[in-house]
Short mmCIF file of N, CA and C in Angstrom, two decimals:
data_model
loop_
_atom_site.label_atom_id
_atom_site.label_comp_id
_atom_site.label_asym_id
_atom_site.label_seq_id
_atom_site.Cartn_x
_atom_site.Cartn_y
_atom_site.Cartn_z
N MET A 61 81.75 73.98 94.88
CA MET A 61 82.43 75.14 95.48
C MET A 61 83.60 75.64 94.98
N THR A 62 84.35 74.66 94.38
CA THR A 62 85.92 74.92 93.99
C THR A 62 85.64 75.68 92.65
N ALA A 63 84.76 74.97 91.80
CA ALA A 63 84.22 75.55 90.40
C ALA A 63 83.94 77.10 90.69
N ALA A 64 83.10 77.71 91.60
CA ALA A 64 82.63 78.72 91.77
C ALA A 64 83.79 79.67 92.02
N ILE A 65 84.54 79.16 93.08
CA ILE A 65 85.77 80.14 93.40
C ILE A 65 86.58 80.23 92.13
N SER A 66 87.03 79.18 91.26
CA SER A 66 87.77 79.28 90.47
C SER A 66 87.19 80.00 89.09
N ARG A 67 85.85 80.01 88.72
CA ARG A 67 85.15 81.06 88.03
C ARG A 67 85.27 82.50 88.33
N LYS A 68 85.23 82.83 89.52
CA LYS A 68 85.31 83.98 90.11
C LYS A 68 86.67 84.45 89.98
N ALA A 69 87.74 83.80 90.11
CA ALA A 69 89.03 84.20 90.06
C ALA A 69 89.35 84.18 88.47
N SER A 70 88.95 83.31 87.79
CA SER A 70 89.40 83.72 86.36
C SER A 70 88.41 84.92 85.92
N HIS A 71 87.46 84.96 86.26
CA HIS A 71 86.53 86.26 85.84
C HIS A 71 87.45 87.75 86.21
N SER A 72 87.84 87.67 87.53
CA SER A 72 88.64 88.71 88.14
C SER A 72 89.89 88.87 87.50
N MET A 73 90.70 87.94 87.13
CA MET A 73 91.90 87.74 86.34
C MET A 73 91.68 88.38 84.88
N ALA A 74 90.68 88.10 84.43
CA ALA A 74 90.24 88.32 82.98
C ALA A 74 89.85 90.10 82.85
N LEU A 75 89.28 90.47 83.94
CA LEU A 75 88.99 91.86 83.86
C LEU A 75 90.31 92.63 84.11
N VAL A 76 91.27 92.28 85.27
CA VAL A 76 92.59 92.88 85.34
C VAL A 76 93.11 93.09 83.81
N ALA A 77 93.42 91.97 83.09
CA ALA A 77 94.00 91.93 82.25
C ALA A 77 93.30 92.80 81.02
N LEU A 78 92.05 92.68 81.04
CA LEU A 78 91.44 93.67 80.09
C LEU A 78 91.72 95.11 80.24
N PHE A 79 91.57 95.66 81.36
CA PHE A 79 91.82 96.77 81.86
C PHE A 79 93.27 97.64 81.51
N ALA A 80 94.18 96.53 81.96
CA ALA A 80 95.59 96.66 81.38
C ALA A 80 95.70 96.91 80.01
N ALA A 81 95.03 96.08 79.22
CA ALA A 81 95.08 96.26 77.65
C ALA A 81 94.31 97.46 77.49
N LEU A 82 93.23 97.97 77.95
CA LEU A 82 92.67 99.23 77.91
C LEU A 82 93.58 100.23 77.60
N MET A 83 94.12 99.94 78.65
CA MET A 83 95.32 101.26 78.95
C MET A 83 96.33 101.34 77.85
N ALA A 84 96.72 99.93 77.42
CA ALA A 84 97.67 99.97 76.23
C ALA A 84 97.12 100.59 74.98
N VAL A 85 95.89 100.29 74.73
CA VAL A 85 95.01 100.91 73.46
C VAL A 85 95.07 102.35 73.47
N MET A 86 94.65 103.05 74.83
CA MET A 86 94.85 104.40 75.25
C MET A 86 96.27 105.18 74.57
N GLY A 87 97.11 104.38 74.93
CA GLY A 87 98.35 104.65 74.71
C GLY A 87 98.82 104.99 73.28
N LEU A 88 97.99 104.43 72.22
CA LEU A 88 97.95 104.56 70.78
C LEU A 88 97.62 105.77 70.44
N ILE A 89 96.65 106.51 71.16
CA ILE A 89 96.36 108.05 70.86
C ILE A 89 97.70 108.81 71.11
N PRO A 90 97.58 109.59 70.04
CA PRO A 90 99.10 110.52 70.29
C PRO A 90 98.90 111.26 71.39
N LYS A 91 100.13 111.72 71.79
CA LYS A 91 100.16 112.64 73.12
C LYS A 91 100.51 113.83 72.69
N ILE A 92 100.28 114.90 73.49
CA ILE A 92 100.74 116.19 73.54
C ILE A 92 101.68 116.54 74.24
N ASP A 93 103.04 116.77 73.61
CA ASP A 93 104.37 117.06 74.50
C ASP A 93 104.05 118.45 75.14
N LEU A 94 104.54 118.50 76.33
CA LEU A 94 104.56 119.97 76.90
C LEU A 94 106.03 120.09 77.31
N PRO A 95 106.42 121.18 77.40
CA PRO A 95 107.91 121.66 78.05
C PRO A 95 107.92 120.98 79.21
N LEU A 96 107.50 120.90 80.20
CA LEU A 96 108.00 120.69 81.35
C LEU A 96 108.32 118.93 81.29
N GLY A 97 108.25 118.17 80.08
CA GLY A 97 108.54 116.72 80.04
C GLY A 97 107.47 115.69 80.43
N VAL A 98 106.23 116.28 80.91
CA VAL A 98 105.11 115.25 81.23
C VAL A 98 104.09 115.68 79.91
N PRO A 99 103.91 114.50 79.20
CA PRO A 99 102.89 114.76 78.11
C PRO A 99 101.50 114.76 78.55
N ILE A 100 100.56 115.16 77.63
CA ILE A 100 99.10 115.00 77.90
C ILE A 100 98.97 113.76 77.03
N THR A 101 97.98 113.00 77.85
CA THR A 101 97.45 111.53 77.17
C THR A 101 96.13 111.18 77.86
N LEU A 102 95.82 110.40 77.10
CA LEU A 102 94.16 109.79 77.54
C LEU A 102 94.24 108.73 78.55
N GLN A 103 95.67 108.34 78.86
CA GLN A 103 95.73 107.07 79.75
C GLN A 103 95.03 107.27 81.17
N SER A 104 95.24 108.55 81.77
CA SER A 104 94.31 108.86 83.24
C SER A 104 93.02 108.61 83.21
N LEU A 105 92.39 108.88 81.92
CA LEU A 105 90.93 108.16 81.81
C LEU A 105 90.85 106.40 82.16
N GLY A 106 91.84 105.90 81.67
CA GLY A 106 92.00 104.28 82.08
C GLY A 106 91.99 104.05 83.42
N VAL A 107 93.02 105.14 84.29
CA VAL A 107 92.90 104.80 85.58
C VAL A 107 91.67 105.11 86.47
N MET A 108 90.94 106.46 86.00
CA MET A 108 89.56 106.49 86.27
C MET A 108 88.51 105.34 86.23
N LEU A 109 88.54 104.68 84.85
CA LEU A 109 87.65 103.74 84.57
C LEU A 109 87.93 102.52 85.43
N ALA A 110 89.51 102.10 85.63
CA ALA A 110 89.80 100.90 86.37
C ALA A 110 89.27 101.02 87.81
N GLY A 111 89.47 102.32 88.47
CA GLY A 111 88.93 102.24 89.70
C GLY A 111 87.62 102.24 90.01
N CYS A 112 86.72 102.95 89.16
CA CYS A 112 85.14 103.01 89.12
C CYS A 112 84.61 101.71 89.01
N LEU A 113 85.12 101.07 87.75
CA LEU A 113 84.44 99.85 87.23
C LEU A 113 85.33 98.52 87.90
N LEU A 114 86.14 98.52 88.22
CA LEU A 114 86.90 97.21 88.90
C LEU A 114 86.91 97.21 90.58
N GLY A 115 87.18 98.62 91.06
CA GLY A 115 87.24 98.67 92.42
C GLY A 115 88.63 98.72 93.03
N ALA A 116 88.85 98.83 94.14
CA ALA A 116 90.32 99.40 94.52
C ALA A 116 91.31 98.23 94.37
N ARG A 117 90.79 96.91 94.61
CA ARG A 117 91.91 96.11 94.61
C ARG A 117 92.16 95.54 93.07
N ARG A 118 91.13 95.40 92.25
CA ARG A 118 91.25 95.07 90.91
C ARG A 118 91.88 96.11 90.05
N GLY A 119 91.34 97.26 90.49
CA GLY A 119 91.71 98.36 89.79
C GLY A 119 93.18 98.69 89.82
N PHE A 120 93.72 98.68 91.20
CA PHE A 120 95.25 98.68 91.33
C PHE A 120 96.11 97.52 90.80
N GLN A 121 95.55 96.23 90.52
CA GLN A 121 96.19 95.09 89.98
C GLN A 121 96.20 95.63 88.52
N SER A 122 95.38 95.87 87.70
CA SER A 122 95.30 96.14 86.46
C SER A 122 96.21 97.12 85.99
N MET A 123 96.41 98.13 86.84
CA MET A 123 97.34 99.22 86.38
C MET A 123 98.83 99.03 86.78
N LEU A 124 99.12 97.87 87.83
CA LEU A 124 100.16 97.33 88.18
C LEU A 124 100.61 96.62 87.27
N LEU A 125 99.75 95.67 86.70
CA LEU A 125 100.13 94.79 85.26
C LEU A 125 100.49 95.47 84.24
N PHE A 126 99.79 96.57 83.89
CA PHE A 126 100.09 97.59 82.72
C PHE A 126 101.52 98.20 83.17
N LEU A 127 101.88 98.70 84.31
CA LEU A 127 103.09 99.33 84.43
C LEU A 127 104.29 98.40 84.35
N ALA A 128 103.82 96.99 84.70
CA ALA A 128 105.10 95.58 84.89
C ALA A 128 105.16 95.69 83.42
N ALA A 129 104.11 95.65 82.47
CA ALA A 129 104.58 95.62 80.90
C ALA A 129 105.44 96.80 80.33
N VAL A 130 105.06 98.01 80.84
CA VAL A 130 105.82 99.10 80.51
C VAL A 130 107.27 98.89 80.98
N ALA A 131 107.62 98.60 82.25
CA ALA A 131 108.83 98.35 82.74
C ALA A 131 109.65 97.26 81.87
N ALA A 132 109.07 96.29 81.54
CA ALA A 132 109.62 95.14 80.83
C ALA A 132 110.16 95.75 79.49
N GLY A 133 109.87 97.03 78.93
CA GLY A 133 110.22 97.29 77.61
C GLY A 133 109.12 97.44 76.78
N LEU A 134 107.94 97.09 77.07
CA LEU A 134 106.97 97.17 76.18
C LEU A 134 106.74 98.76 75.80
N PRO A 135 106.52 99.28 74.73
CA PRO A 135 106.06 100.48 74.09
C PRO A 135 104.56 100.91 74.22
N LEU A 136 104.14 100.64 75.63
CA LEU A 136 102.68 101.04 75.74
C LEU A 136 102.12 102.37 76.29
N LEU A 137 103.05 103.31 76.60
CA LEU A 137 102.95 104.71 76.63
C LEU A 137 102.51 105.27 75.61
N SER A 138 101.52 106.37 75.73
CA SER A 138 101.50 107.24 74.43
C SER A 138 102.99 107.88 73.90
N GLY A 139 102.97 107.61 72.54
CA GLY A 139 104.11 108.03 71.99
C GLY A 139 105.02 106.87 71.88
N GLY A 140 104.63 105.66 72.11
CA GLY A 140 105.67 104.28 72.14
C GLY A 140 106.58 104.46 73.16
N ARG A 141 106.49 104.93 74.46
CA ARG A 141 107.49 104.90 75.18
C ARG A 141 107.12 103.67 76.27
N GLY A 142 108.40 103.24 76.65
CA GLY A 142 108.48 101.94 77.42
C GLY A 142 109.76 101.77 78.22
N GLY A 143 109.79 100.86 78.82
CA GLY A 143 111.38 100.66 79.68
C GLY A 143 111.52 101.45 80.85
N LEU A 144 112.79 100.90 81.67
CA LEU A 144 112.61 101.34 83.06
C LEU A 144 113.18 103.05 83.00
N GLY A 145 113.49 103.59 81.86
CA GLY A 145 113.84 104.72 81.81
C GLY A 145 112.58 105.86 81.94
N VAL A 146 111.38 105.39 81.61
CA VAL A 146 110.49 106.22 81.74
C VAL A 146 110.15 106.42 83.05
N PHE A 147 110.54 105.71 83.90
CA PHE A 147 110.22 105.86 85.46
C PHE A 147 111.52 106.88 86.37
N MET A 148 112.35 107.33 85.37
CA MET A 148 113.22 107.89 85.77
C MET A 148 113.01 109.49 85.25
N ALA A 149 111.97 109.73 84.42
CA ALA A 149 111.62 110.80 83.57
C ALA A 149 111.01 111.65 84.46
N PRO A 150 110.67 113.13 84.39
CA PRO A 150 109.76 114.03 85.03
C PRO A 150 108.14 113.57 85.18
N SER A 151 107.85 112.66 84.26
CA SER A 151 106.60 112.24 84.22
C SER A 151 106.27 110.91 85.24
N ALA A 152 107.34 110.11 85.91
CA ALA A 152 107.32 109.14 86.70
C ALA A 152 106.39 109.21 87.80
N GLY A 153 106.28 110.38 88.32
CA GLY A 153 105.26 110.23 89.34
C GLY A 153 103.83 109.91 88.91
N TYR A 154 103.65 110.35 87.99
CA TYR A 154 102.15 110.28 87.50
C TYR A 154 102.17 108.75 86.88
N LEU A 155 103.23 108.23 86.47
CA LEU A 155 103.16 106.61 86.13
C LEU A 155 103.02 106.14 87.16
N VAL A 156 103.71 106.27 88.46
CA VAL A 156 103.73 105.40 89.65
C VAL A 156 102.52 105.62 90.39
N GLY A 157 101.93 106.79 89.98
CA GLY A 157 100.50 107.30 90.51
C GLY A 157 99.36 106.38 89.82
N TYR A 158 99.44 105.90 88.73
CA TYR A 158 98.47 105.15 87.95
C TYR A 158 98.00 103.96 88.72
N ALA A 159 98.59 103.17 89.63
CA ALA A 159 98.15 101.93 90.31
C ALA A 159 97.60 102.52 91.70
N LEU A 160 98.23 103.54 92.36
CA LEU A 160 97.57 103.85 93.52
C LEU A 160 96.36 104.63 93.53
N ALA A 161 96.34 105.53 92.13
CA ALA A 161 95.12 106.39 91.81
C ALA A 161 93.95 105.47 91.85
N ALA A 162 94.27 104.30 90.78
CA ALA A 162 93.09 103.54 90.37
C ALA A 162 92.51 102.78 91.81
N GLY A 163 93.50 102.46 92.70
CA GLY A 163 93.06 102.03 94.04
C GLY A 163 92.16 103.14 94.55
N VAL A 164 92.80 104.25 94.86
CA VAL A 164 92.01 105.43 95.72
C VAL A 164 90.47 105.35 95.04
N THR A 165 90.56 105.50 93.60
CA THR A 165 89.28 106.04 92.95
C THR A 165 88.37 104.69 93.30
N GLY A 166 89.15 103.83 93.32
CA GLY A 166 88.07 102.40 93.63
C GLY A 166 87.35 102.51 94.89
N ALA A 167 88.29 102.67 95.84
CA ALA A 167 87.72 102.71 97.24
C ALA A 167 86.95 104.02 97.56
N LEU A 168 86.94 105.13 97.01
CA LEU A 168 85.78 105.93 97.17
C LEU A 168 84.55 105.61 96.30
N MET A 169 84.77 105.13 95.01
CA MET A 169 83.40 104.63 94.59
C MET A 169 82.73 103.74 95.27
N ARG A 170 83.31 102.93 95.96
CA ARG A 170 82.80 101.85 96.77
C ARG A 170 82.16 102.33 97.92
N THR A 171 82.46 103.50 98.26
CA THR A 171 81.95 104.23 99.49
C THR A 171 80.66 105.22 99.15
N LEU A 172 80.76 105.74 97.72
CA LEU A 172 79.94 106.77 97.52
C LEU A 172 78.38 106.06 97.08
N PRO A 173 77.26 107.05 97.33
CA PRO A 173 76.16 106.36 96.90
C PRO A 173 75.75 106.05 95.63
N GLN A 174 75.18 104.90 95.61
CA GLN A 174 74.85 104.26 94.25
C GLN A 174 73.50 103.97 94.13
N GLY A 175 72.80 103.41 93.14
CA GLY A 175 71.53 102.93 93.14
C GLY A 175 70.92 103.15 91.72
N THR A 176 70.53 104.35 91.35
CA THR A 176 69.97 104.59 90.19
C THR A 176 71.55 105.02 89.16
N PRO A 177 71.39 104.91 87.94
CA PRO A 177 72.44 105.13 86.97
C PRO A 177 73.06 106.55 87.00
N LEU A 178 72.04 107.55 87.40
CA LEU A 178 72.39 108.83 87.51
C LEU A 178 73.22 109.01 88.89
N ARG A 179 72.83 108.64 89.81
CA ARG A 179 73.68 108.55 91.09
C ARG A 179 74.86 107.88 91.10
N THR A 180 74.97 106.84 90.60
CA THR A 180 76.06 106.12 90.27
C THR A 180 77.10 106.76 89.45
N ALA A 181 76.57 107.84 88.42
CA ALA A 181 77.62 108.40 87.48
C ALA A 181 77.88 109.55 88.19
N ALA A 182 77.15 110.26 89.13
CA ALA A 182 77.61 111.38 90.05
C ALA A 182 78.78 110.73 90.92
N SER A 183 78.46 109.68 91.36
CA SER A 183 79.57 109.16 92.53
C SER A 183 80.78 108.85 91.80
N ALA A 184 80.56 108.40 90.39
CA ALA A 184 82.05 107.99 89.39
C ALA A 184 82.64 109.22 89.15
N PHE A 185 81.85 110.41 89.10
CA PHE A 185 82.50 111.65 88.70
C PHE A 185 83.34 112.30 90.24
N ILE A 186 82.60 112.09 91.05
CA ILE A 186 83.42 112.45 92.52
C ILE A 186 84.41 111.71 92.78
N ALA A 187 84.44 110.34 92.64
CA ALA A 187 85.43 109.45 92.87
C ALA A 187 86.73 109.57 91.89
N SER A 188 86.33 110.04 90.49
CA SER A 188 87.34 110.36 89.45
C SER A 188 88.05 111.72 89.89
N VAL A 189 87.29 112.62 90.28
CA VAL A 189 88.10 113.93 90.67
C VAL A 189 89.06 113.77 91.59
N LEU A 190 88.50 112.83 92.92
CA LEU A 190 89.54 112.79 93.93
C LEU A 190 90.37 111.93 93.73
N GLY A 191 90.24 110.80 93.39
CA GLY A 191 91.39 109.87 93.09
C GLY A 191 92.06 110.11 91.69
N GLY A 192 91.36 109.96 90.65
CA GLY A 192 92.16 110.20 89.44
C GLY A 192 92.51 111.48 89.14
N LEU A 193 92.31 112.59 89.51
CA LEU A 193 92.67 113.80 89.38
C LEU A 193 93.52 114.41 90.69
N VAL A 194 92.85 114.52 91.79
CA VAL A 194 93.57 115.19 92.89
C VAL A 194 94.90 114.42 93.53
N PHE A 195 94.61 112.98 93.65
CA PHE A 195 95.38 111.96 94.06
C PHE A 195 96.53 111.90 92.91
N LEU A 196 96.33 111.62 91.70
CA LEU A 196 97.15 111.62 90.77
C LEU A 196 97.88 112.64 90.56
N HIS A 197 97.35 113.81 90.62
CA HIS A 197 98.20 114.99 90.31
C HIS A 197 99.12 115.18 91.49
N ALA A 198 98.60 114.91 92.72
CA ALA A 198 99.56 114.99 93.78
C ALA A 198 101.24 114.35 93.67
N MET A 199 100.71 112.58 93.01
CA MET A 199 101.85 111.86 92.81
C MET A 199 102.68 112.63 91.70
N GLY A 200 102.01 113.27 90.65
CA GLY A 200 102.84 113.65 89.61
C GLY A 200 103.58 115.00 90.08
N ILE A 201 103.05 115.88 90.85
CA ILE A 201 103.88 116.97 91.48
C ILE A 201 104.99 116.47 92.25
N ALA A 202 104.74 115.50 92.99
CA ALA A 202 105.74 114.73 94.06
C ALA A 202 106.97 114.26 93.07
N GLY A 203 106.61 113.85 91.69
CA GLY A 203 107.83 113.34 90.91
C GLY A 203 108.47 114.41 90.24
N LEU A 204 107.71 115.62 89.88
CA LEU A 204 108.43 116.72 89.28
C LEU A 204 109.11 117.18 90.60
N VAL A 205 108.90 117.36 91.68
CA VAL A 205 109.81 117.99 92.65
C VAL A 205 111.01 117.15 92.52
N LEU A 206 110.80 115.61 92.85
CA LEU A 206 112.06 114.68 93.10
C LEU A 206 112.77 114.59 92.09
N LEU A 207 112.12 114.31 90.84
CA LEU A 207 113.02 113.87 89.65
C LEU A 207 113.36 115.23 88.77
N ALA A 208 112.52 116.13 88.52
CA ALA A 208 112.71 117.13 87.84
C ALA A 208 113.48 118.14 88.78
N GLN A 209 113.68 118.18 89.89
CA GLN A 209 114.04 119.35 90.81
C GLN A 209 113.43 120.48 90.87
N MET A 210 112.49 120.41 90.54
CA MET A 210 111.39 121.60 90.12
C MET A 210 110.84 121.92 91.90
N PRO A 211 110.99 123.25 91.98
CA PRO A 211 110.29 123.87 93.27
C PRO A 211 108.97 123.54 93.44
N LEU A 212 108.57 123.28 94.41
CA LEU A 212 106.92 122.83 94.74
C LEU A 212 105.82 123.73 94.11
N ASP A 213 106.18 125.04 94.43
CA ASP A 213 105.21 125.92 93.84
C ASP A 213 105.22 125.98 92.25
N LYS A 214 106.36 125.85 91.54
CA LYS A 214 106.35 125.64 90.24
C LYS A 214 105.66 124.56 89.71
N ALA A 215 106.23 123.57 90.40
CA ALA A 215 105.56 122.02 90.08
C ALA A 215 103.80 122.26 90.06
N PHE A 216 103.58 122.91 91.26
CA PHE A 216 102.18 122.78 91.39
C PHE A 216 101.46 123.75 90.19
N LEU A 217 101.83 124.87 90.08
CA LEU A 217 101.79 125.51 88.79
C LEU A 217 101.85 124.98 87.43
N ALA A 218 102.81 124.14 87.06
CA ALA A 218 102.73 123.49 85.92
C ALA A 218 101.77 122.35 86.14
N ASP A 219 101.41 121.76 86.88
CA ASP A 219 100.51 120.73 86.94
C ASP A 219 99.20 120.86 86.79
N LEU A 220 98.67 122.66 86.95
CA LEU A 220 97.33 123.13 86.61
C LEU A 220 97.16 122.85 85.07
N VAL A 221 98.18 123.03 84.32
CA VAL A 221 97.70 122.69 82.75
C VAL A 221 96.89 121.63 82.49
N PHE A 222 97.11 120.50 83.21
CA PHE A 222 96.39 119.08 83.10
C PHE A 222 95.21 118.95 83.57
N VAL A 223 94.70 120.06 84.56
CA VAL A 223 93.36 120.05 85.25
C VAL A 223 92.26 120.21 84.29
N PRO A 224 91.88 120.96 83.39
CA PRO A 224 91.03 121.22 82.62
C PRO A 224 90.66 119.93 81.83
N GLY A 225 91.58 119.51 81.20
CA GLY A 225 91.39 117.91 80.42
C GLY A 225 91.05 117.01 81.30
N ASP A 226 91.59 116.89 82.40
CA ASP A 226 91.29 115.75 83.43
C ASP A 226 89.84 115.88 83.98
N LEU A 227 89.35 117.04 84.10
CA LEU A 227 88.02 117.02 84.42
C LEU A 227 87.08 116.78 83.29
N VAL A 228 87.75 116.87 82.05
CA VAL A 228 86.88 116.27 80.90
C VAL A 228 86.77 114.72 81.18
N LYS A 229 87.92 114.34 81.28
CA LYS A 229 88.04 112.93 81.36
C LYS A 229 87.11 112.42 82.60
N CYS A 230 87.08 113.06 83.83
CA CYS A 230 86.31 112.98 84.94
C CYS A 230 84.53 112.60 84.36
N ALA A 231 84.37 113.53 83.62
CA ALA A 231 83.08 113.45 82.86
C ALA A 231 82.65 112.18 82.20
N LEU A 232 83.67 112.09 81.22
CA LEU A 232 83.86 111.02 80.25
C LEU A 232 83.52 109.64 81.13
N CYS A 233 84.31 109.40 82.36
CA CYS A 233 84.29 108.33 83.05
C CYS A 233 82.73 108.33 83.69
N ALA A 234 82.28 109.48 84.00
CA ALA A 234 81.02 109.35 84.52
C ALA A 234 80.02 108.74 83.59
N VAL A 235 80.09 109.38 82.14
CA VAL A 235 79.30 108.84 80.94
C VAL A 235 79.47 107.46 81.01
N VAL A 236 80.65 107.13 80.85
CA VAL A 236 80.61 105.49 80.65
C VAL A 236 80.07 104.86 81.74
N VAL A 237 80.67 104.91 83.17
CA VAL A 237 79.72 104.56 84.23
C VAL A 237 78.28 104.51 84.02
N HIS A 238 77.54 105.70 83.76
CA HIS A 238 76.35 105.76 83.55
C HIS A 238 75.84 104.85 82.71
N THR A 239 76.34 104.66 81.30
CA THR A 239 76.03 103.61 80.46
C THR A 239 75.92 102.33 80.90
N VAL A 240 77.25 101.91 81.51
CA VAL A 240 77.13 100.54 82.07
C VAL A 240 76.08 100.39 83.33
N ALA A 241 75.88 101.44 84.02
CA ALA A 241 74.87 100.90 85.14
C ALA A 241 73.45 100.80 84.47
N LYS A 242 73.28 101.51 83.45
CA LYS A 242 71.85 101.26 82.54
C LYS A 242 71.88 100.03 82.03
N ALA A 243 72.72 99.58 81.47
CA ALA A 243 73.02 98.16 80.91
C ALA A 243 73.17 97.11 81.40
N LEU A 244 74.09 97.11 82.66
CA LEU A 244 74.28 95.91 83.41
C LEU A 244 74.10 96.70 84.93
N PRO A 245 72.67 96.70 85.20
CA PRO A 245 72.34 97.19 86.70
C PRO A 245 72.92 96.61 87.86
N ASP A 246 73.22 95.29 87.60
CA ASP A 246 74.03 94.47 88.77
C ASP A 246 75.67 94.56 88.58
N TRP A 247 76.08 95.52 87.95
CA TRP A 247 77.69 95.48 87.80
C TRP A 247 78.03 95.87 89.14
N PRO A 248 79.11 95.37 89.66
CA PRO A 248 79.68 95.80 91.45
C PRO A 248 80.50 96.95 90.90
N PHE A 249 80.22 98.37 90.96
CA PHE A 249 80.92 99.45 90.61
C PHE A 249 81.58 99.62 92.22
N GLY A 250 82.95 99.90 91.87
CA GLY A 250 83.77 100.05 92.88
C GLY A 250 84.29 98.78 93.79
N GLY A 251 83.95 97.59 92.96
CA GLY A 251 84.23 96.38 93.78
C GLY A 251 83.31 95.96 94.59
N ARG A 252 82.05 96.64 94.65
CA ARG A 252 80.95 96.29 95.54
C ARG A 252 80.44 94.96 95.37
N GLU A 253 80.23 94.08 96.35
CA GLU A 253 79.50 92.80 96.23
C GLU A 253 78.05 93.09 96.05
N ARG A 254 77.68 92.47 95.06
CA ARG A 254 76.00 92.62 94.76
C ARG A 254 75.33 91.28 95.51
#
């Protein structure tokens, strides 16, 4: 019994660390700087994948581990950024939102219908749109209002520039989930117990 629990805990910790590392690798892809101080990066795709593939708890933990490494000064954000200062920048709302959005995405993925790879992929797209786009963008807008002192209407309009690219990331997440569902039909999407 103890060996089974230990193996399950080890597996869970390995997945959390793997997805934190995946976020760091996504940070190697060059960012596109925008005048509002929030760059376009690939890392929001990592948030969506963590939620859909790991579930709410482990997805949240993986993004929290990633953010802790960033706060410790590791240059893991796109453009080689890291340290506590990034949490005072206009993009801080998005960064803080990474862990929460992965949790929301995972919780949604757990409740949405699955069964076939296509249905699972469609659920991943919906969970990614609601958690990895709508929720994450709401956190980002809040950060722009609080830290950049931007009026809410301007922050909302400024955030719209990210929506088309993030919809593409939602579709990419669905494609990855579809591939995993075909190759590993017993994968516990959204943290579901099998």
